[in-house]
Coordinates of C-alpha atoms in Angstrom, one line a residue:
X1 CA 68.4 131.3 93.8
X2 CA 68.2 129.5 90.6
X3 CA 70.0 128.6 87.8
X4 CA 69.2 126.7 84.6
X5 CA 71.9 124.9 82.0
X6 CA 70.5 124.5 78.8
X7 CA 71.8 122.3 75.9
X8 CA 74.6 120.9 77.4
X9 CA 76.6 117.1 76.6
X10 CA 75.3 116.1 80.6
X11 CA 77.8 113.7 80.9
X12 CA 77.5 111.9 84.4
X13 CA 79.3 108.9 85.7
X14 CA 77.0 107.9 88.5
X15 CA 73.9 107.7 86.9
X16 CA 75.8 106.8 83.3
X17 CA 73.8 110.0 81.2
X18 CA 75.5 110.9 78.5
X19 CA 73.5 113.2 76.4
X20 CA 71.9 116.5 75.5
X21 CA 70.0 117.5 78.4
X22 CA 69.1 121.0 81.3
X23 CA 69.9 121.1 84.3
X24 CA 68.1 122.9 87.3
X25 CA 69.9 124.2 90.2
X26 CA 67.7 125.3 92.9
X27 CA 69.3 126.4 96.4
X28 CA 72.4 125.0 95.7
X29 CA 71.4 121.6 94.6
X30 CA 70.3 119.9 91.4
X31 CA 66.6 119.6 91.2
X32 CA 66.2 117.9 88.0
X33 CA 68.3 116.9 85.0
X34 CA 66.2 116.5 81.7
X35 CA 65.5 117.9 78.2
X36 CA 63.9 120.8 77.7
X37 CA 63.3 122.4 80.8
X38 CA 61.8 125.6 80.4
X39 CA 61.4 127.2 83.9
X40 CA 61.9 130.4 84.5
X41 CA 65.3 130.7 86.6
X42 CA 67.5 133.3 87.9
X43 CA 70.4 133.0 85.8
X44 CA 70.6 130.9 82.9
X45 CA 73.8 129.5 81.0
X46 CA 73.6 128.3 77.5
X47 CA 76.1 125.3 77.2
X48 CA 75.7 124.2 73.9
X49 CA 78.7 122.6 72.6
X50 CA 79.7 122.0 75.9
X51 CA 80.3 118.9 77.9
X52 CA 79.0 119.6 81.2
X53 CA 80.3 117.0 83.9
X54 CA 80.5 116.5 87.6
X55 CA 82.7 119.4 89.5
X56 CA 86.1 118.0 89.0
X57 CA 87.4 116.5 92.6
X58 CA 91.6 116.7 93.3
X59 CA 92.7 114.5 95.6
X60 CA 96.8 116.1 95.5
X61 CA 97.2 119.6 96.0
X62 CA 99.7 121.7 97.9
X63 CA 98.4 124.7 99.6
X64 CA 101.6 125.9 101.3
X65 CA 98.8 127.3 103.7
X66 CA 100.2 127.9 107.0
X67 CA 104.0 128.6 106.7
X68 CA 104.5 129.1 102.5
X69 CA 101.6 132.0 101.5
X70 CA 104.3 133.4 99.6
X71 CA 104.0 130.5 97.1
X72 CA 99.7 130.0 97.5
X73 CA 97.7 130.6 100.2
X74 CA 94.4 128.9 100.2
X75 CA 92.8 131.6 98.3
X76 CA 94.6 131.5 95.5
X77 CA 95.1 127.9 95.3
X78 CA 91.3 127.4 95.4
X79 CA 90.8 130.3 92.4
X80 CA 93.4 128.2 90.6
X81 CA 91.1 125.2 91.3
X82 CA 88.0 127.0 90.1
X83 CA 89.8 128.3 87.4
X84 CA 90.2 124.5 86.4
X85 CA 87.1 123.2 86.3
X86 CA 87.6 121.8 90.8
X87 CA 84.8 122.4 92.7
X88 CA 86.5 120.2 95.7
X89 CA 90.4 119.9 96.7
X90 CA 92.0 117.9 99.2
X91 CA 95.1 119.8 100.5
X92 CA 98.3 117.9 101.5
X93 CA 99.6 118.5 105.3
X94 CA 103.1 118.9 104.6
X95 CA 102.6 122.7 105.4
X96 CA 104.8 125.2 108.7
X97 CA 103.4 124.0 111.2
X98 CA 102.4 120.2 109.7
X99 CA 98.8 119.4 109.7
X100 CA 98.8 116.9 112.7
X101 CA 96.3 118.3 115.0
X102 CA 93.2 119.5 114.8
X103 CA 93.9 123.0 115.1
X104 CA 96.0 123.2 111.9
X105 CA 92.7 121.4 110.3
X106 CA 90.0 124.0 111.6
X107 CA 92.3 126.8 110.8
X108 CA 92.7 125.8 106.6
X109 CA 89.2 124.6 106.8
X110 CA 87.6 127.8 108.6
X111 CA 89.8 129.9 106.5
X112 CA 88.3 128.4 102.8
X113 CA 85.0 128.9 104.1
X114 CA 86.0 132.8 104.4
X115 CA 87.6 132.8 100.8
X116 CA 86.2 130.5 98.4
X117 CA 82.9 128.7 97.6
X118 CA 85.4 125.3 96.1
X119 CA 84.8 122.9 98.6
X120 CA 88.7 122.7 100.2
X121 CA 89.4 119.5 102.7
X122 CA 92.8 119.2 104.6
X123 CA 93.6 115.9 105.0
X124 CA 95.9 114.9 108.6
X125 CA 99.7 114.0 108.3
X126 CA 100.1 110.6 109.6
X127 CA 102.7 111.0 112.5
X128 CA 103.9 113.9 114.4
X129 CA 105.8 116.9 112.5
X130 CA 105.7 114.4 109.9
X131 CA 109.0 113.0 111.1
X132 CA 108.2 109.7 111.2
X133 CA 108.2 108.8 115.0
X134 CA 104.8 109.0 116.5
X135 CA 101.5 109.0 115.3
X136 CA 99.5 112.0 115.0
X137 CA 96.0 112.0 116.8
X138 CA 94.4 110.7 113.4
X139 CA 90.8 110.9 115.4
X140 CA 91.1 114.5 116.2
X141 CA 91.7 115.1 113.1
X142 CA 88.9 113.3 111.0
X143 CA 86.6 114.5 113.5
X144 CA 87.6 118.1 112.8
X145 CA 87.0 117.0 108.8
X146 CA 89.9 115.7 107.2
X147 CA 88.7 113.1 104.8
X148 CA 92.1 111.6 104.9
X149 CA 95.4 111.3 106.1
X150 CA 98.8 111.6 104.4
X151 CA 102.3 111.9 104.8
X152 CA 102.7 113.3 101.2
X153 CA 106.1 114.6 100.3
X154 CA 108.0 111.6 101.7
X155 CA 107.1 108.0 102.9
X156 CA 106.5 106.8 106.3
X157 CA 109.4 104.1 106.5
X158 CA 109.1 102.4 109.7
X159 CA 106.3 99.9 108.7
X160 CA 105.4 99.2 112.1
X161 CA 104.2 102.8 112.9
X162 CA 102.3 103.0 109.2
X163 CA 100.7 99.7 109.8
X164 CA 99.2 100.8 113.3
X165 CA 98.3 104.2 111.2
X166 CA 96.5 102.5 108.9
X167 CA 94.8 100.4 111.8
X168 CA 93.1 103.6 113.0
X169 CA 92.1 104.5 109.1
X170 CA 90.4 101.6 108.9
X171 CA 88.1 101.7 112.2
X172 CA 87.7 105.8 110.8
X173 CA 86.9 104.1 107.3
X174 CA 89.3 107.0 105.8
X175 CA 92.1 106.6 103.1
X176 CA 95.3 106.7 103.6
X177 CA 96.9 108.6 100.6
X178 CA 100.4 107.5 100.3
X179 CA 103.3 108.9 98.6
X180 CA 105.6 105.6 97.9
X181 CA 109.4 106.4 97.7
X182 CA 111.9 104.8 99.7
X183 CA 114.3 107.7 101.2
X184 CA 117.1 105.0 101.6
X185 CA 117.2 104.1 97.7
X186 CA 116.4 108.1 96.4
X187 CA 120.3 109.1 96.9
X188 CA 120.5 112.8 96.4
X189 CA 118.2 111.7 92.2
X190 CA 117.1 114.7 90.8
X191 CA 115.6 112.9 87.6
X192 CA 114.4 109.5 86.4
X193 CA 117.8 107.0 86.3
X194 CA 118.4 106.4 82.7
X195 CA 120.5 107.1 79.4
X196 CA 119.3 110.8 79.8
X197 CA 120.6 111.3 83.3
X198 CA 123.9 109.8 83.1
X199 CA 125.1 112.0 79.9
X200 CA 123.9 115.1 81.8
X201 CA 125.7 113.0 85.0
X202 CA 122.6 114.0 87.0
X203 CA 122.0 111.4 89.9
X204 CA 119.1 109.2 89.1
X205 CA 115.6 108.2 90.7
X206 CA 114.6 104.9 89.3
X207 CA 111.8 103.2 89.2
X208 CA 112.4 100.8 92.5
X209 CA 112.6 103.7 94.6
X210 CA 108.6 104.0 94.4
X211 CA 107.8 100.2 93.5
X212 CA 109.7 98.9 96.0
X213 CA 107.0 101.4 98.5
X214 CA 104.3 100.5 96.6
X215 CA 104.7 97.0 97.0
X216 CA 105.0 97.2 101.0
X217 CA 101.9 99.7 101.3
X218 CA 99.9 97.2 99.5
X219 CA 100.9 94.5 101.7
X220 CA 100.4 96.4 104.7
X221 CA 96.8 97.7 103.3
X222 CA 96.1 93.6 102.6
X223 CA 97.1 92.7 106.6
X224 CA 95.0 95.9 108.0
X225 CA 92.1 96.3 105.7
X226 CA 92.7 99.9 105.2
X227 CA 91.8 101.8 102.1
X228 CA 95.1 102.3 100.5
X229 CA 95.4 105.3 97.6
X230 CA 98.5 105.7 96.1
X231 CA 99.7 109.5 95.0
X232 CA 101.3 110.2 91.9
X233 CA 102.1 107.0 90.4
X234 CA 104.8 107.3 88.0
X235 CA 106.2 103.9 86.8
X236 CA 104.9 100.6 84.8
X237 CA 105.9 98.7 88.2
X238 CA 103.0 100.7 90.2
X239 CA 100.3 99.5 87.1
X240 CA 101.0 96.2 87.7
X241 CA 101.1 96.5 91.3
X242 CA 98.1 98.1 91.8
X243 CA 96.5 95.3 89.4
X244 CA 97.6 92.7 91.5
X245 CA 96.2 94.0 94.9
X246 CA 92.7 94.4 93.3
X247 CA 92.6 91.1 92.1
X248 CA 93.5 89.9 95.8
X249 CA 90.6 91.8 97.0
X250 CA 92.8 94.6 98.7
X251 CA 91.1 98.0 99.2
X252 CA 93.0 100.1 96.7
X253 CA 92.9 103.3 94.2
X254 CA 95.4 104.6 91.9
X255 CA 96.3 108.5 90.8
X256 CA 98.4 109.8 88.0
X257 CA 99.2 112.8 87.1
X258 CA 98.8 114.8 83.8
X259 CA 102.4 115.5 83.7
X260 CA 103.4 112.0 84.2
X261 CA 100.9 110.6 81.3
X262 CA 101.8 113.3 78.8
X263 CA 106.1 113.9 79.5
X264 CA 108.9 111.6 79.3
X265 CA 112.7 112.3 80.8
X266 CA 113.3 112.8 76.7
X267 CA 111.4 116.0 76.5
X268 CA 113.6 117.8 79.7
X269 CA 115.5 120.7 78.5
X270 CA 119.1 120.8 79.9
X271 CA 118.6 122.8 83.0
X272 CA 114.8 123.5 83.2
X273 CA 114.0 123.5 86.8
X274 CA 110.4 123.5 85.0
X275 CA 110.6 119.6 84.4
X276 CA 112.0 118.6 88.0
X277 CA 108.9 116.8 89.9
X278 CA 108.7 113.7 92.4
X279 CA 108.3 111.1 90.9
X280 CA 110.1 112.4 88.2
X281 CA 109.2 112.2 84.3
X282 CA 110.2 108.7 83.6
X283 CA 110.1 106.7 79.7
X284 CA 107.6 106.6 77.2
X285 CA 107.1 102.7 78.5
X286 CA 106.5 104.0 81.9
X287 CA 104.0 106.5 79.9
X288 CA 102.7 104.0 78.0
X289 CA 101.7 101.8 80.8
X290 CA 100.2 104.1 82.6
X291 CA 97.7 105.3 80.2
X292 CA 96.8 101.9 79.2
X293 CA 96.5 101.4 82.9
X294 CA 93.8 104.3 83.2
X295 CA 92.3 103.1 79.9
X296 CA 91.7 99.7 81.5
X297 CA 90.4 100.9 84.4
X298 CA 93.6 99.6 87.1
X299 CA 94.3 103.4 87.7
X300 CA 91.1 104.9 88.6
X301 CA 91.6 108.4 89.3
X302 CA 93.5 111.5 87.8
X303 CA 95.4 114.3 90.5
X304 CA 97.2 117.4 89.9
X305 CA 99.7 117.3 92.4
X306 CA 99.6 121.1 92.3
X307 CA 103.0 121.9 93.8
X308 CA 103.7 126.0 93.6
X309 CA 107.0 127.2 94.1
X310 CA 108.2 130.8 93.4
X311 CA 110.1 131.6 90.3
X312 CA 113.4 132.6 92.5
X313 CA 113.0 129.2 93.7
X314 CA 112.9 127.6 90.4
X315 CA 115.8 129.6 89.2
X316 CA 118.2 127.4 91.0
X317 CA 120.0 124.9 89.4
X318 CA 118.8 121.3 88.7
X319 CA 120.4 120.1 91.9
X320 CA 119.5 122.5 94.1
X321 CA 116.1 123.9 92.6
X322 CA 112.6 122.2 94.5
X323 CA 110.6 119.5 92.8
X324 CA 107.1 120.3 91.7
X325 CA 105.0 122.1 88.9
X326 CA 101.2 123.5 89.7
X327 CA 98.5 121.8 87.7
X328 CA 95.3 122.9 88.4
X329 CA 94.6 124.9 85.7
X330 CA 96.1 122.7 83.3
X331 CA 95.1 119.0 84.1
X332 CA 91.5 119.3 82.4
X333 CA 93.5 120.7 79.2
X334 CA 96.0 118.1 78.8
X335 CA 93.4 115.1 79.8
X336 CA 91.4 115.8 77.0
X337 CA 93.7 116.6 74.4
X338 CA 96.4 113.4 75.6
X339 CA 93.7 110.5 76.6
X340 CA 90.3 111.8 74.8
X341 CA 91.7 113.0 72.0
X342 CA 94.6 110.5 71.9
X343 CA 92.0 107.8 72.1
X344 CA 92.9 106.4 75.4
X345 CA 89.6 107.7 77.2
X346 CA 86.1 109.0 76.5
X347 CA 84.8 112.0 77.8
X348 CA 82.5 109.7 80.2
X349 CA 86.0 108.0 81.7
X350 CA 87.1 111.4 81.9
X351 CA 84.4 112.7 84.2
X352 CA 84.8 109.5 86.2
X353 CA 88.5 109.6 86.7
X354 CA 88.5 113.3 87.7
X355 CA 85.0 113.4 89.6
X356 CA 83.3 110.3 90.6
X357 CA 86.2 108.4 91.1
X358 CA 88.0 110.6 93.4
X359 CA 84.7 111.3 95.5
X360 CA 84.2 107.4 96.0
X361 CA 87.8 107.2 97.3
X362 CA 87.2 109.9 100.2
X363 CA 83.4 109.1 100.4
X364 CA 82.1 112.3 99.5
X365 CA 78.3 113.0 98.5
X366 CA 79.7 114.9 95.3
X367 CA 81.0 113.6 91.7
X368 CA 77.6 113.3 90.5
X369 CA 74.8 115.3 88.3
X370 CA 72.0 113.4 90.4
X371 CA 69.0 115.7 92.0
X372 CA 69.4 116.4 95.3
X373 CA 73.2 116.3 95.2
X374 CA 75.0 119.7 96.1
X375 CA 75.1 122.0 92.6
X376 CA 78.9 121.5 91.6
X377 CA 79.1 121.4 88.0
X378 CA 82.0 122.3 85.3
X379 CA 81.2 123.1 82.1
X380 CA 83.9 121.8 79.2
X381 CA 84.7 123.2 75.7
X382 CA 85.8 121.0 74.0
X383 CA 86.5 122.8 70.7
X384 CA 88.9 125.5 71.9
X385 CA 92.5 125.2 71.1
X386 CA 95.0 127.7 72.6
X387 CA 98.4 127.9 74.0
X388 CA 98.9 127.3 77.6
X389 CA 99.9 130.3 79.3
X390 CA 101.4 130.4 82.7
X391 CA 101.0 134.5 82.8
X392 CA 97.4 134.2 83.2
X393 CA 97.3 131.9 86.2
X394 CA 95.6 132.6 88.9
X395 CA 97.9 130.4 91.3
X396 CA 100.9 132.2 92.4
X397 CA 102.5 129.3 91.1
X398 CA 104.1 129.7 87.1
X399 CA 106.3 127.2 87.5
X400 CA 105.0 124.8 84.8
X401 CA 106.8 122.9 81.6
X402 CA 103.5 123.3 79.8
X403 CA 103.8 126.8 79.6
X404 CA 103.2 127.8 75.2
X405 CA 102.3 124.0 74.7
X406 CA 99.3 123.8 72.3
X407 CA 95.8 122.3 74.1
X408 CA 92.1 121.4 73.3
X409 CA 89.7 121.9 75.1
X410 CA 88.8 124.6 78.6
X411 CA 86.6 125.2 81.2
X412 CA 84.2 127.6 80.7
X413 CA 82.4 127.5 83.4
X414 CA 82.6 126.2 87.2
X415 CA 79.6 126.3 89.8
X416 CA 79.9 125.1 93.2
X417 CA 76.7 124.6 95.5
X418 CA 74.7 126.2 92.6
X419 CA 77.2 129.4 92.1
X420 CA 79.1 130.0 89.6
X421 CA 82.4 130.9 90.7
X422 CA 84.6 131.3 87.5
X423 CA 83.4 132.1 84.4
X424 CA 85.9 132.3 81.0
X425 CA 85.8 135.3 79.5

């Protein structure tokens, strides 16, 4: 099979392209990327208009696949990705049973390869029923295909056992993706610790809860040589900190989320479950720093942290209710209309931070428009403005606080290994 892009913004990262140009997908792989290509193909898009980038690659989703289908099962999660512009997902092991043997890994793995032509990757937990005692068999694990391993959710806090983890990571050469919060300074927080929480006299996170994390994992990345990636980075503290490790030479990568470059703890409406994440929303400095920081280059790669939960579940109170919001069909929308368009990134940094970037940090052959690389493309339109609307999800997650919010910019198309597998109507 065939399949030719004409007229398209070809906007690619690796080999630095950035203008009008056809691509030419032949059995799942590009075959040449130029102007005016006028072979005959079997199926032909006309992306004029368009930016057409790189598949986008998240590094932070929840599947809830084993234990949780009733929130997203790896089916819908993936035709949520494809729905946003993903053509590969890396899929956090805090699932019933935990991802820490290879058995869990072949069965998420074997099952996307029934469901979905996205490109889905579990990555390992890092110690047993991630409880923090003994390490998983990390080696099993890789060798059955996880690009990674993870303890997302919570931190590992005995630093002896995460050190010998990422021991093991780096003889594997795999990153370890690490969620940086410090269970003994959290407290029962339900929001960010400032003005906002104590006149609603909600318990606060604040910001030393992941710094003080983020700070050790670096340390412990600098004495092991692992590749350290840290998840959802929510505060100025992590910005700087991630500055300073790559300046000592330490093997590091940054992600932050849409909803933490784009909210504040100002915009949370008293009681919307909606707004409750982890990290929570902090201040507009926290925000401030941590799109200069993806401006500049320190934080190198954007994630979703796609986190469904059911809408019974999010009808609890603010207490009691689960943190996380799903994001895959969103984050495209919101990085282009709050960095692009807010002058913070061009669409070239936007490609890198949700493509290339992310491929680099898990070493994958994707994240780049270069022939002979496996087909998986997204094509962007730019001009479209709409309201976000969770009805039309195709997660099983609607539990978003971006739900009527006004956007520029949507995927029209996503092709992965030369198919297209969603197509905007």
């Amino acid at each position: 099979m065939t399949l030719l892009i004409k007229n398209g913004r070809v906007t690619d990262p690796a080999t630095n392209m950035d203008a009008v140009a056809d691509i030419l997908v032949e059995d799942g792989r590009i075959a040449r990327v130029e102007p005016g290509i006028s072979e005959e193909a079997d199926d032909q898009i006309d992306a004029a208009g368009c930016f057409v980038m790189p598949g986008f690659i998240d590094l932070h989703v929840h599947l809830r696949d084993p234990g949780a289908e009733h929130k997203e099962t790896v089916a819908t999660g993936a035709a949520a990705a494809a729905r946003g512009g993903y053509t590969t997902i890396v899929a956090m092991p805090n699932t019933r049973p935990v991802v820490d043997h290879e058995d869990v890994v072949n069965y998420v793995h074997n099952k996307a390869k029934d469901v979905t032509k996205v490109n889905v990757l579990q990555a390992g937990a890092i110690t047993k029923g991630m409880e923090g005692k003994t390490l998983a068999d990390i080696e099993k694990m890789v060798q059955a295909g996880s690009p990674a391993i993870s303890e997302d959710g919570k931190s590992v806090m005995n630093a002896h056992l995460l050190r010998e983890a990422m021991k093991i990571a780096r003889t594997l050469d795999i990153p370890v993706l690490a969620h940086c919060e410090d269970s003994n300074l959290v407290n029962g927080g339900v929001v960010n610790e400032d003005e906002n929480a104590r006149k609603k006299g909600l318990p606060g996170i604040a910001n030393v809860v992941e710094d003080a994390i983020a700070i050790r994992d670096v340390l412990l990345a600098g004495d092991t040589g692992a590749k350290l990636h840290l998840c959802h980075c929510s505060t100025q503290g992590s910005v700087e900190i991630v500055e300073m490790a790559r300046s000592k030479g330490i093997r590091i990568s940054a992600e932050v989320c849409p909803h933490h470059f784009t909210l504040t703890s100002d915009d949370i409406p008293a009681g919307d479950t909606n707004y409750k994440m982890n990290p929570p929303l902090r201040t507009k400095e926290d925000v401030e720093a941590l799109r200069e920081g993806l401006k500049n280059g320190i934080m190198d790669v954007i994630a979703t942290d796609h986190a469904p939960h059911t809408k019974e579940e999010k009808n609890d109170s603010i207490m009691m209710a689960p943190f996380g919001i799903v994001g895959l069909e969103t984050a495209a929308a919101l990085t282009y209309t709050e960095l692009v368009l807010g002058g913070y990134l061009t669409p070239m940094q936007m490609a890198e931070k949700m493509s290339y970037n992310p491929a680099k940090v898990i070493g994958s052959d994707r994240g780049s428009l270069e022939p002979g690389r496996p087909a998986d493309i997204v094509i962007f339109d730019p001009e479209v403005t709409y309201q976000i609307d969770a009805s039309a999800f195709a997660s099983q997650g609607r539990n978003t606080p971006f739900h009527g919010r006004s956007v520029t910019g949507a995927v029209r198309s996503t092709i992965a290994g030369g198919t297209v597998i969603y197509q905007a109507e």
